[in-house]
Amino acid sequence: MPWLQIWLEAGREGQVFTYANSPETPAGIGDLVRVKLQGRPHTGLVVGWLDQLPASLSSKRIQPILEIWQRAAVDPDWQNLMTSVAAECHTSLFKTLKSALPPGWLGQRNQGPSRPSRAIWLVERSDAALLSQPLTERQQQLLEHLGRHSGPVPLRDLCGEAGFSRAVLKGLEARGLVQRLQAPPEGSGAGLAPAHWPALTEAQASAVQAISGAPAGAEFLLWGVTGAGKTEVYLRAAAQALELGQGTLLLTPEIGLIPQLLDRARERFGCRVVEFHSGLSDGARVAAWRRCLEPEAVVVVGTRSAIFLPMPRLGLIVLDEEHDSSYKQDSPMPCYHARDVARLRARHSGARLVLGSATPSLESWLSCQSPQPASRLLRLPERIGSRPLPAVRVIDMRHELADGHRRLISRALMGRLEQLQEKGEQAVVLVPRRGYRAFLSCRSCGEAVLCPHCDVSLTVHRSKGGQEWLRCHWCDHRAEMGNRCGHCGSTAFKPFGAGTQRVMEQLASELEGLRLLRFDRDTTRGRDGHRRLLDRFAQGEADVLVGTQMLAKGMDLPRVTLAAVLAADGLLHRPDLRSSEQCLQLLLQLAGRAGRGEKPGEVLVQTYSPDHPVIRHLVDGRYELFLAEESQLRRQGGLVPFSRACLLRLSGPSASGTATAAAALAERIRSQVAAAGWLLIGPAPAPVARVAGKSRWQLLLHGPAAQPLPLPTESLLREGLPAGVGLAIDPDPLCL
Ligand code: ADP
Ligand code: ZN
Ligand code: ZN
């Protein structure tokens, strides 16, 4: 390898730099090396090599590498995976690497695997509640963190993944609240002994057996109703992988679901569990990355980006709640779906892939249906303890109106909420939108008040003191309420639609003494925002949790017996190919929050469209019938996934400039697209045509399923674009 191709973070998009290899200590692919660029040292990754220099480069001008910074920083298999992902996502290896590697990774030299014997272990020593002097917030968080572990926690986990500073530790140590140990006490940190694992149900046992007995690269769809014990199946399969010295990637779609899964994984596997998601600091992510490269196999609990963690011996990949759209990355490129990357990875590495859900995506269900299915369906048909699924009651809001009841909350729901406290039960109430009011419109001309930077209306928010202001949910622009109408100059406005804040207010005024908590993006900010709010609710601080879509996702709250949807209509009528599928998934998931404990649950759905097919299937609970019907419709219409779509999204500062660029791009690709038998639709303005001051246009390509995109490479596509106009290629967009 005389000439090395090296990726530098400092380089332009798609650029590789050529350097001369060192004859004495040659570097290889996957090594990190130090090189000089414009007189300054940089760290780069060797991604390829050349036998001969192209004619355009003269060997005299090529500099040698300075030193090898770290050998085998990424293994060749991993780099092959990156190359495949880049190809599938129609983008460069460089963008893919940039997206996959944790921020700050290049700059840090690996100290080599840390030796467990040198690690210091920390335990909680006495009860902080008895203290006279208060603790700082970080100190409290650290104690909480320790308290969640069954045994001692290695220092490197606290300072690395969990991101606590040494000062916080020292403060607690000085007060005798934590203790340092030089080595883990015998048998601790190892997790729960197998003798204490729950005995599997028959369905769980056969699922575990199917997974562990399967050939390398096998794929499964684990379909179990909410509360059926899917997580237990994942943990068992992960335990078997560990026994073989293989690691597991256990993914969940939402950062809010991490704590719950992490607790269960830590209880089972102790300190062999590694946390990875965007809520961690850069340093913590780099530490987690390194940990995965160490010889001891680990179980990673993470969100979608964890699919890229290097795992030299990967045995199992699990995507929990595989139907969730958060697994899809829309920007920046690569626009990947973690499920597709997982499938590639399973094939590359021989790992088994398990997709789990109570409401599988149409795609995953279909891949179990063909005569020679790519994926095997494993079912967990019953809730643990044979607990019944909640009954669904639809409240026809048209009747409420006809009876002269004009409130947001129907009488039936009111009645149920009134009884909660007396019965010692809890409820979750889903409101499709956060904020106070959905939008404001002008009383004179009827126009909605729009964000000055985006083509969307502003949402009314309210502070604790009752002060109201306007916010854009797309770009976070804030504005005062009392402005003049931009269309007619009137100063009179009328609010429409209720958000979570308004629902809270209504509930509080109509049901005195009912204790409420709000669960939306505004109340769950920060690192542990979700967890703290859910902990407070679980501890009985409130009777009702009012929240947005986040409520439906995966949490296990045994005292919740009622799940309600206030305005299902806002969810039903979206102009999107997957609108029905996603809406039914959301409602079934929400229903799954009710009745997980001793008492049976109930679901109340308020809607003006009780005959909508989604509502019908919610009531009859026949999700598989829905999937069969939906796939029939899509097959007849030649829609995704029976065909393939690709979106080219353009954005630029000027509306006309972006439109012209989109039209020119369409002309450039038109003949290639047509020659391949594909359709080119557009250019057209994006559904929201302006966001944060940028105009957005799109081109849609439509062609046969599973065929390669009839497009030139990304860099060629980009070449013809005017400066300032951005392009994203989304090869299989979720929103259509
Ligand atoms: P899912 O992931 O399918 O929603 P979980 O794995 O969270 O379901 O299981 C629901 C509840 O049942 C959890 O509290 C879990 O601890 C418990 N559980 C799971 N499997 C078993 C089992 N085999 N025996 C007893 N309890 C179990
Ligand atoms: Zn007006
Ligand atoms: Zn905006």
Coordinates of C-alpha atoms in Angstrom, one line a residue, residues 433-676:
R433 CA -50.5 19.0 20.2
R434 CA -48.4 20.7 22.9
G435 CA -48.9 24.3 23.9
Y436 CA -52.0 26.1 24.9
R437 CA -53.9 26.8 21.7
A438 CA -53.3 25.2 18.3
F439 CA -53.3 28.6 16.5
L440 CA -54.7 32.1 16.4
S441 CA -56.7 33.6 13.6
C442 CA -57.7 37.1 12.8
R443 CA -61.3 38.0 13.7
S444 CA -61.6 40.4 10.7
C445 CA -60.1 38.5 7.8
G446 CA -59.9 35.0 9.2
E447 CA -56.2 34.4 8.3
A448 CA -54.1 32.4 10.8
V449 CA -51.1 34.0 12.4
L450 CA -48.1 32.5 10.6
C451 CA -44.5 32.2 11.6
P452 CA -42.5 34.8 9.7
H453 CA -39.8 32.2 8.8
C454 CA -42.0 29.1 8.1
D455 CA -45.2 28.3 6.3
V456 CA -46.9 27.1 9.4
S457 CA -49.1 28.8 12.0
L458 CA -47.8 29.8 15.4
T459 CA -48.9 27.9 18.5
V460 CA -50.1 29.8 21.6
H461 CA -48.1 28.9 24.7
R462 CA -48.8 30.1 28.2
S463 CA -46.4 30.7 31.1
K464 CA -47.2 29.7 34.7
G465 CA -48.3 33.3 35.4
G466 CA -50.8 33.1 32.6
Q467 CA -48.8 35.2 30.2
E468 CA -49.4 34.1 26.6
W469 CA -47.0 34.2 23.7
L470 CA -46.6 32.6 20.3
R471 CA -44.2 29.9 19.3
C472 CA -43.2 28.1 16.1
H473 CA -42.9 24.4 16.5
W474 CA -40.7 24.1 13.5
C475 CA -38.0 26.8 14.0
D476 CA -38.8 27.8 17.6
H477 CA -39.4 31.4 16.7
R478 CA -41.1 33.3 19.5
A479 CA -43.5 36.3 19.1
E480 CA -45.7 38.4 21.3
M481 CA -49.4 37.9 21.3
G482 CA -50.7 41.4 20.7
N483 CA -49.4 42.1 17.3
R484 CA -51.5 43.3 14.4
C485 CA -52.8 40.9 11.8
G486 CA -50.2 40.8 9.0
H487 CA -53.0 40.6 6.4
C488 CA -55.5 43.3 7.4
G489 CA -54.0 45.1 10.4
S490 CA -56.8 44.2 12.8
T491 CA -55.7 43.6 16.4
A492 CA -58.5 41.2 17.4
F493 CA -57.6 37.5 17.4
K494 CA -59.5 34.3 18.2
P495 CA -57.7 31.2 19.4
F496 CA -58.6 27.7 18.0
G497 CA -57.8 24.1 19.0
A498 CA -56.6 22.9 22.4
G499 CA -53.0 21.9 23.3
T500 CA -51.8 20.0 26.3
Q501 CA -51.7 23.2 28.4
R502 CA -55.3 24.1 27.7
V503 CA -56.5 20.6 28.4
M504 CA -54.7 20.7 31.8
E505 CA -56.5 24.0 32.5
Q506 CA -59.9 22.6 31.6
L507 CA -59.4 19.5 33.6
A508 CA -58.3 21.4 36.6
S509 CA -61.2 23.8 36.5
E510 CA -63.8 21.1 35.9
L511 CA -62.5 18.4 38.3
E512 CA -61.4 20.0 41.5
G513 CA -58.8 18.1 43.3
L514 CA -57.7 16.0 40.4
R515 CA -53.9 16.0 40.3
L516 CA -52.4 16.5 36.9
L517 CA -48.9 16.3 35.3
R518 CA -48.0 17.3 31.8
F519 CA -45.8 15.2 29.6
D520 CA -44.7 16.8 26.4
R521 CA -41.5 18.2 24.8
D522 CA -41.8 21.4 27.0
T523 CA -41.9 19.5 30.3
T524 CA -39.4 16.8 29.6
R525 CA -36.3 18.8 28.5
G526 CA -32.9 17.8 29.6
R527 CA -31.0 14.7 30.1
D528 CA -33.4 12.8 32.5
G529 CA -36.5 14.9 31.7
H530 CA -38.7 11.9 30.7
R531 CA -37.6 9.7 33.5
R532 CA -38.1 12.3 36.2
L533 CA -41.6 13.1 35.1
L534 CA -42.5 9.4 34.7
D535 CA -41.0 8.6 38.1
R536 CA -43.1 11.3 39.7
F537 CA -46.2 9.9 38.0
A538 CA -45.4 6.4 38.9
Q539 CA -44.9 7.4 42.5
G540 CA -48.5 8.7 42.5
E541 CA -47.8 12.4 42.5
A542 CA -50.7 12.8 40.0
D543 CA -53.8 11.0 38.9
V544 CA -53.7 12.0 35.3
L545 CA -50.8 12.4 32.9
V546 CA -51.7 14.7 30.0
G547 CA -49.3 14.4 27.1
T548 CA -48.6 14.2 23.4
Q549 CA -47.8 11.2 21.2
M550 CA -44.8 10.5 23.5
L551 CA -47.3 9.0 26.0
A552 CA -48.1 6.1 23.8
K553 CA -44.5 4.8 23.7
G554 CA -43.6 1.7 25.6
M555 CA -43.8 2.8 29.2
D556 CA -44.9 0.4 31.9
L557 CA -47.1 2.0 34.5
P558 CA -49.1 -0.6 36.4
R559 CA -51.6 1.7 38.1
V560 CA -52.9 3.2 34.8
T561 CA -56.3 1.7 34.0
L562 CA -57.5 4.4 31.6
A563 CA -56.1 5.7 28.3
A564 CA -58.0 8.4 26.6
V565 CA -57.6 10.3 23.3
L566 CA -59.2 13.7 23.2
A567 CA -59.3 14.5 19.5
A568 CA -58.5 11.5 17.5
D569 CA -59.5 13.3 14.3
G570 CA -56.3 15.4 14.4
L571 CA -54.5 12.1 13.9
L572 CA -56.8 10.4 11.5
H573 CA -56.8 12.8 8.6
R574 CA -53.2 13.4 7.6
P575 CA -52.4 13.5 3.9
D576 CA -49.8 10.7 4.1
L577 CA -49.5 7.3 2.6
R578 CA -48.9 5.8 6.0
S579 CA -51.4 7.9 7.9
S580 CA -53.8 5.0 8.7
E581 CA -51.1 2.6 9.6
Q582 CA -49.3 5.1 11.9
C583 CA -52.5 6.3 13.5
L584 CA -53.7 2.8 14.3
Q585 CA -50.2 1.9 15.7
L586 CA -50.3 5.0 17.9
L587 CA -53.8 4.3 19.2
L588 CA -53.1 0.6 19.9
Q589 CA -49.8 1.5 21.6
L590 CA -51.6 4.1 23.7
A591 CA -54.2 1.4 24.6
G592 CA -51.3 -0.8 25.6
R593 CA -50.5 1.6 28.5
A594 CA -53.8 0.7 30.2
G595 CA -54.4 -2.3 32.4
R596 CA -50.8 -3.6 32.7
G597 CA -51.2 -4.1 36.4
E598 CA -53.8 -6.0 38.5
K599 CA -56.8 -4.1 37.3
P600 CA -58.1 -4.3 33.8
G601 CA -57.8 -1.3 31.5
E602 CA -60.1 0.7 29.4
V603 CA -59.6 3.0 26.4
L604 CA -61.8 6.0 25.6
V605 CA -61.5 7.6 22.1
Q606 CA -63.2 10.9 21.4
T607 CA -63.8 11.5 17.7
Y608 CA -66.1 13.0 15.1
S609 CA -65.4 10.1 12.7
P610 CA -66.3 6.9 14.6
D611 CA -66.7 5.0 11.3
H612 CA -63.2 5.6 10.2
P613 CA -61.5 2.3 9.4
V614 CA -58.8 3.0 11.9
I615 CA -61.3 3.5 14.7
R616 CA -63.1 0.3 13.6
H617 CA -59.9 -1.7 13.8
L618 CA -59.0 -0.2 17.1
V619 CA -62.3 -1.4 18.5
D620 CA -62.2 -4.9 17.1
G621 CA -58.5 -5.2 17.9
R622 CA -57.8 -7.1 14.7
Y623 CA -54.6 -5.4 13.7
E624 CA -53.5 -8.3 11.4
L625 CA -56.7 -7.9 9.4
F626 CA -55.9 -4.2 9.1
L627 CA -52.5 -5.0 7.8
A628 CA -53.9 -7.5 5.2
E629 CA -56.5 -4.9 4.0
E630 CA -53.9 -2.1 3.9
S631 CA -51.4 -4.2 2.0
Q632 CA -54.2 -5.1 -0.5
L633 CA -54.9 -1.4 -1.0
R634 CA -51.3 -0.6 -1.5
R635 CA -50.7 -3.5 -3.8
Q636 CA -53.6 -2.5 -6.0
G637 CA -52.5 1.1 -6.1
G638 CA -48.9 0.1 -6.8
L639 CA -47.8 2.0 -3.7
V640 CA -44.9 1.5 -1.3
P641 CA -43.7 -1.1 -0.4
F642 CA -45.0 -2.7 -3.6
S643 CA -43.0 0.0 -5.4
R644 CA -40.1 2.2 -4.5
A645 CA -40.1 6.0 -3.9
C646 CA -37.2 8.3 -3.5
L647 CA -37.4 12.0 -2.6
L648 CA -34.9 14.6 -3.6
R649 CA -35.3 17.6 -1.3
L650 CA -33.9 21.0 -2.1
S651 CA -33.7 24.0 0.1
G652 CA -32.3 27.4 -0.4
P653 CA -32.6 31.0 0.8
S654 CA -34.7 32.3 -2.1
A655 CA -38.0 30.8 -3.3
S656 CA -37.4 31.5 -7.0
G657 CA -33.7 30.4 -6.8
T658 CA -34.7 27.1 -5.2
A659 CA -37.5 26.5 -7.7
T660 CA -35.2 27.2 -10.6
A661 CA -32.6 24.8 -9.2
A662 CA -35.2 22.1 -8.7
A663 CA -36.4 22.5 -12.3
A664 CA -32.9 22.3 -13.6
L665 CA -32.1 19.2 -11.5
A666 CA -35.3 17.6 -12.9
E667 CA -34.1 18.3 -16.4
R668 CA -30.7 16.8 -15.7
I669 CA -32.0 13.5 -14.5
R670 CA -35.2 13.2 -16.6
S671 CA -33.8 11.0 -19.3
Q672 CA -32.0 8.6 -17.0
V673 CA -35.1 8.2 -14.8
A674 CA -37.3 7.6 -17.8
A675 CA -34.9 5.1 -19.4
A676 CA -35.1 3.0 -16.3

